[in-house]
Coordinates of C-alpha atoms in Angstrom, one line a residue:
X1 CA 28.1 -7.2 4.9
X2 CA 30.0 -10.5 5.1
X3 CA 27.7 -11.9 7.7
X4 CA 24.7 -10.9 5.6
X5 CA 26.1 -12.7 2.5
X6 CA 26.8 -15.8 4.4
X7 CA 23.1 -16.1 5.2
X8 CA 21.4 -14.6 2.1
X9 CA 23.6 -15.6 -0.8
X10 CA 22.7 -19.3 -0.9
X11 CA 19.0 -18.5 -1.1
X12 CA 19.4 -15.7 -3.6
X13 CA 21.6 -17.7 -5.8
X14 CA 20.1 -21.1 -5.8
X15 CA 19.0 -20.8 -9.4
X16 CA 22.4 -19.8 -10.7
X17 CA 24.5 -22.9 -10.3
X18 CA 27.6 -21.6 -12.1
X19 CA 27.8 -18.5 -10.0
X20 CA 26.9 -20.4 -6.8
X21 CA 30.1 -22.5 -7.4
X22 CA 32.1 -19.3 -7.4
X23 CA 30.6 -18.2 -4.2
X24 CA 31.2 -21.5 -2.4
X25 CA 34.7 -21.6 -3.5
X26 CA 35.7 -18.1 -2.5
X27 CA 34.9 -15.5 0.2
X28 CA 32.4 -12.8 -0.9
X29 CA 35.1 -10.2 -0.6
X30 CA 37.3 -11.9 -3.2
X31 CA 34.6 -12.9 -5.8
X32 CA 36.1 -12.2 -9.2
X33 CA 35.0 -8.9 -10.6
X34 CA 34.0 -10.4 -14.0
X35 CA 31.8 -13.1 -12.4
X36 CA 30.2 -10.6 -10.1
X37 CA 29.5 -8.2 -12.9
X38 CA 28.1 -10.9 -15.1
X39 CA 25.8 -12.1 -12.3
X40 CA 24.5 -8.7 -11.5
X41 CA 23.7 -8.0 -15.1
X42 CA 21.9 -11.2 -15.6
X43 CA 20.0 -11.0 -12.3
X44 CA 19.2 -7.4 -11.3
X45 CA 17.7 -8.6 -8.1
X46 CA 21.2 -9.5 -6.9
X47 CA 22.3 -5.9 -6.9
X48 CA 21.2 -5.4 -3.3
X49 CA 23.3 -8.3 -2.0
X50 CA 26.5 -7.2 -3.8
X51 CA 26.0 -3.5 -4.1
X52 CA 29.1 -1.4 -3.7
X53 CA 29.2 1.9 -1.9
X54 CA 28.9 3.7 -5.2
X55 CA 25.9 1.8 -6.3
X56 CA 24.0 1.8 -3.1
X57 CA 24.6 4.4 -0.4
X58 CA 24.4 3.2 3.2
X59 CA 21.4 5.2 4.4
X60 CA 21.3 6.1 8.1
X61 CA 19.4 8.7 10.1
X62 CA 21.2 11.9 9.4
X63 CA 22.5 10.8 6.0
X64 CA 21.8 13.1 3.1
X65 CA 19.0 11.5 1.1
X66 CA 20.2 10.5 -2.3
X67 CA 18.7 13.0 -4.8
X68 CA 17.2 11.6 -8.0
X69 CA 15.1 12.7 -11.0
X70 CA 12.2 10.6 -11.9
X71 CA 9.0 10.4 -14.0
X72 CA 5.9 10.7 -12.0
X73 CA 2.2 11.1 -12.5
X74 CA 2.8 14.8 -12.2
X75 CA 5.6 15.0 -14.6
X76 CA 9.4 15.0 -14.0
X77 CA 10.4 15.3 -10.4
X78 CA 13.6 16.6 -8.7
X79 CA 13.4 15.1 -5.2
X80 CA 15.2 17.5 -2.9
X81 CA 12.7 20.1 -1.9
X82 CA 11.4 21.1 1.6
X83 CA 10.0 18.4 4.0
X84 CA 9.1 15.3 2.1
X85 CA 7.8 11.8 2.7
X86 CA 8.9 9.2 0.2
X87 CA 6.9 5.9 0.6
X88 CA 7.1 2.9 -1.6
X89 CA 4.7 0.2 -2.7
X90 CA 5.3 -3.3 -4.2
X91 CA 3.0 -2.9 -7.2
X92 CA 0.0 -1.2 -8.7
X93 CA -3.5 -2.7 -8.5
X94 CA -2.7 -4.5 -5.2
X95 CA -5.1 -4.5 -2.3
X96 CA -3.0 -3.2 0.6
X97 CA -1.4 -0.5 -1.5
X98 CA -4.7 0.7 -2.8
X99 CA -6.0 1.2 0.8
X100 CA -2.8 3.0 1.8
X101 CA -2.7 5.5 -1.1
X102 CA -6.4 6.2 -0.5
X103 CA -5.7 7.0 3.1
X104 CA -2.7 9.2 2.4
X105 CA -4.8 11.1 -0.2
X106 CA -7.5 11.8 2.4
X107 CA -4.8 13.0 4.9
X108 CA -2.8 15.1 2.4
X109 CA -4.3 18.4 3.6
X110 CA -2.8 17.8 7.1
X111 CA 0.6 17.1 5.6
X112 CA 0.4 20.2 3.3
X113 CA -0.4 22.4 6.4
X114 CA 2.9 21.2 7.8
X115 CA 4.8 22.0 4.6
X116 CA 5.3 18.3 3.9
X117 CA 5.2 16.9 0.4
X118 CA 4.0 13.3 -0.2
X119 CA 5.7 11.3 -2.9
X120 CA 4.6 7.8 -3.6
X121 CA 6.6 5.2 -5.5
X122 CA 5.5 2.0 -7.1
X123 CA 7.3 -0.5 -9.4
X124 CA 5.2 0.1 -12.5
X125 CA 5.1 2.5 -15.4
X126 CA 3.2 5.7 -15.7
X127 CA 0.3 4.4 -17.7
X128 CA -0.3 1.8 -15.0
X129 CA -0.1 4.5 -12.3
X130 CA -2.6 6.7 -14.0
X131 CA -5.2 3.8 -14.4
X132 CA -4.6 2.7 -10.8
X133 CA -5.1 6.3 -9.5
X134 CA -8.6 6.3 -11.0
X135 CA -9.3 3.1 -9.1
X136 CA -8.0 4.5 -5.8
X137 CA -10.1 7.7 -6.1
X138 CA -13.2 5.6 -6.8
X139 CA -12.7 3.1 -4.0
X140 CA -11.6 5.6 -1.4
X141 CA -13.9 8.4 -2.5
X142 CA -10.9 10.8 -2.7
X143 CA -8.8 12.8 -5.1
X144 CA -5.2 11.6 -5.0
X145 CA -3.2 14.7 -6.0
X146 CA 0.4 13.9 -5.0
X147 CA 2.9 12.4 -7.4
X148 CA 3.6 8.7 -7.8
X149 CA 7.0 7.8 -9.1
X150 CA 7.2 5.3 -11.9
X151 CA 10.1 3.0 -10.8
X152 CA 9.6 0.1 -13.2
X153 CA 13.4 -0.5 -13.4
X154 CA 13.7 -0.4 -9.5
X155 CA 16.5 2.1 -9.7
X156 CA 15.2 4.2 -6.9
X157 CA 14.1 1.2 -4.9
X158 CA 17.7 -0.2 -5.0
X159 CA 19.2 3.1 -4.1
X160 CA 17.0 3.4 -1.1
X161 CA 17.2 -0.3 -0.2
X162 CA 13.4 -0.8 -0.4
X163 CA 13.8 -4.6 -0.4
X164 CA 13.9 -7.4 2.1
X165 CA 15.7 -10.8 1.9
X166 CA 12.7 -12.6 0.7
X167 CA 12.2 -10.1 -2.1
X168 CA 15.5 -11.3 -3.6
X169 CA 13.6 -14.4 -4.6
X170 CA 10.2 -12.8 -5.0
X171 CA 10.8 -11.5 -8.5
X172 CA 8.6 -10.3 -11.4
X173 CA 8.6 -11.5 -15.0
X174 CA 11.6 -9.3 -15.7
X175 CA 13.7 -10.9 -13.0
X176 CA 13.5 -7.9 -10.7
X177 CA 12.6 -7.9 -7.0
X178 CA 9.4 -6.3 -5.8
X179 CA 9.7 -3.4 -3.4
X180 CA 8.4 -3.4 0.2
X181 CA 6.6 -0.7 2.2
X182 CA 9.3 1.8 3.2
X183 CA 8.8 5.3 4.5
X184 CA 11.5 8.0 4.5
X185 CA 11.0 11.3 6.1
X186 CA 13.4 13.9 4.8
X187 CA 13.8 17.5 6.1
X188 CA 14.6 20.7 4.2
X189 CA 18.3 20.2 4.8
X190 CA 18.0 17.0 2.7
X191 CA 18.7 14.8 5.8
X192 CA 16.9 11.5 6.5
X193 CA 15.2 12.1 9.8
X194 CA 13.1 8.9 10.2
X195 CA 12.6 5.6 8.4
X196 CA 9.9 2.9 8.7
X197 CA 9.9 -0.5 7.0
X198 CA 6.9 -2.8 6.7
X199 CA 6.6 -6.1 5.0
X200 CA 4.4 -6.3 1.9
X201 CA 1.7 -8.0 4.0
X202 CA 1.3 -5.2 6.5
X203 CA -0.3 -1.9 5.8
X204 CA 1.0 1.4 7.3
X205 CA -0.7 3.7 9.7
X206 CA -1.1 7.2 8.2
X207 CA -1.8 8.7 11.7
X208 CA 1.6 7.5 12.9
X209 CA 3.4 9.0 9.9
X210 CA 1.7 12.3 10.7
X211 CA 2.5 12.0 14.4
X212 CA 6.2 11.6 13.8
X213 CA 6.3 14.6 11.5
X214 CA 4.8 16.6 14.3
X215 CA 7.4 15.2 16.7
X216 CA 10.3 16.0 14.4
X217 CA 9.2 19.5 13.6
X218 CA 8.5 20.3 17.3
X219 CA 11.9 19.0 18.3
X220 CA 13.6 21.2 15.7
X221 CA 11.5 24.3 16.8
X222 CA 11.8 24.0 20.6
X223 CA 14.7 21.6 21.3
X224 CA 12.6 19.0 23.1
X225 CA 11.9 15.3 22.9
X226 CA 8.6 13.4 22.8
X227 CA 7.7 10.6 25.2
X228 CA 5.9 7.3 24.5
X229 CA 2.6 7.7 22.7
X230 CA 3.0 11.4 22.4
X231 CA 0.5 13.3 20.3
X232 CA 0.2 17.0 19.5
X233 CA -0.7 19.1 22.5
X234 CA 0.7 16.7 25.1
X235 CA 3.6 17.4 27.4
X236 CA 7.1 16.9 26.0
X237 CA 10.4 15.9 27.6
X238 CA 13.5 18.0 28.1
X239 CA 16.7 16.4 26.7
X240 CA 19.3 15.3 29.3
X241 CA 21.9 17.9 28.3
X242 CA 19.5 20.7 29.1
X243 CA 19.7 21.6 32.8
X244 CA 16.5 22.2 34.8
X245 CA 17.7 25.7 35.6
X246 CA 18.2 26.5 31.9
X247 CA 14.8 25.0 31.0
X248 CA 13.0 27.1 33.6
X249 CA 14.4 30.2 32.0
X250 CA 13.1 29.1 28.5
X251 CA 9.7 27.4 29.3
X252 CA 6.8 28.6 31.5
X253 CA 6.5 25.3 33.2
X254 CA 8.9 22.5 34.1
X255 CA 8.0 19.4 36.1
X256 CA 10.9 17.4 37.4
X257 CA 10.1 13.7 38.0
X258 CA 13.8 12.7 38.2
X259 CA 16.9 14.8 37.5
X260 CA 17.1 13.1 34.1
X261 CA 13.3 13.1 33.5
X262 CA 11.7 16.6 33.2
X263 CA 8.4 17.4 31.4
X264 CA 7.1 20.7 30.1
X265 CA 4.0 21.8 28.1
X266 CA 6.5 23.4 25.7
X267 CA 5.0 26.9 26.1
X268 CA 7.8 29.4 25.9
X269 CA 8.2 32.4 28.1

């Protein structure tokens, strides 16, 4: 955290001369509580830089995904429920986001068949989302039917750290940072299984999101791993802790390239 502050704080605070003086004079770990609280209230975009463990959980693979309740285009939402993909967008009526949501809408039946719920998030209010959805459906010739969270106050974006360093300066008229393109895949036990983070300028690949869902679900079901560029139906890899002898008792075919590299079709005996 300290190393991050040393790099990011001067950029994020260049417009706050009084508070910058405090930062230069003292180490981040000993910034007076009053000054820190005042700065965070005046500049919400600074919350990410100086978030405490209570304000912003440190999210890692295997962490329990923070639950939340939010307003969405489908009514109020309680987040924890089955497999879910939470993916964020910088703002409504933006070109890259429009193409992404159109593509996810078209691929939604594939996610549904895997018992995976799609949940979008954008930093605007419900009325904006509803108008934008009409545009998306018209442009992509689709029917977007999954919820989009209204995160105008960035509360969920800050909780899930859906920001980058540049976004601390790239703020809207309310002084709040825009979100970036984050993807969180969460399993039924509420654990974060995979994350992806894209800059605002780079659109996501929906086929890749679906591919990793297949890989995660297959790993859970059969205790295997997936090699580079794996897609459904291709051979999978046996994890190192599993002996070849044990694998041959479980799977119909095992191909040993090296003692540590064994492939199988995954077909069980």
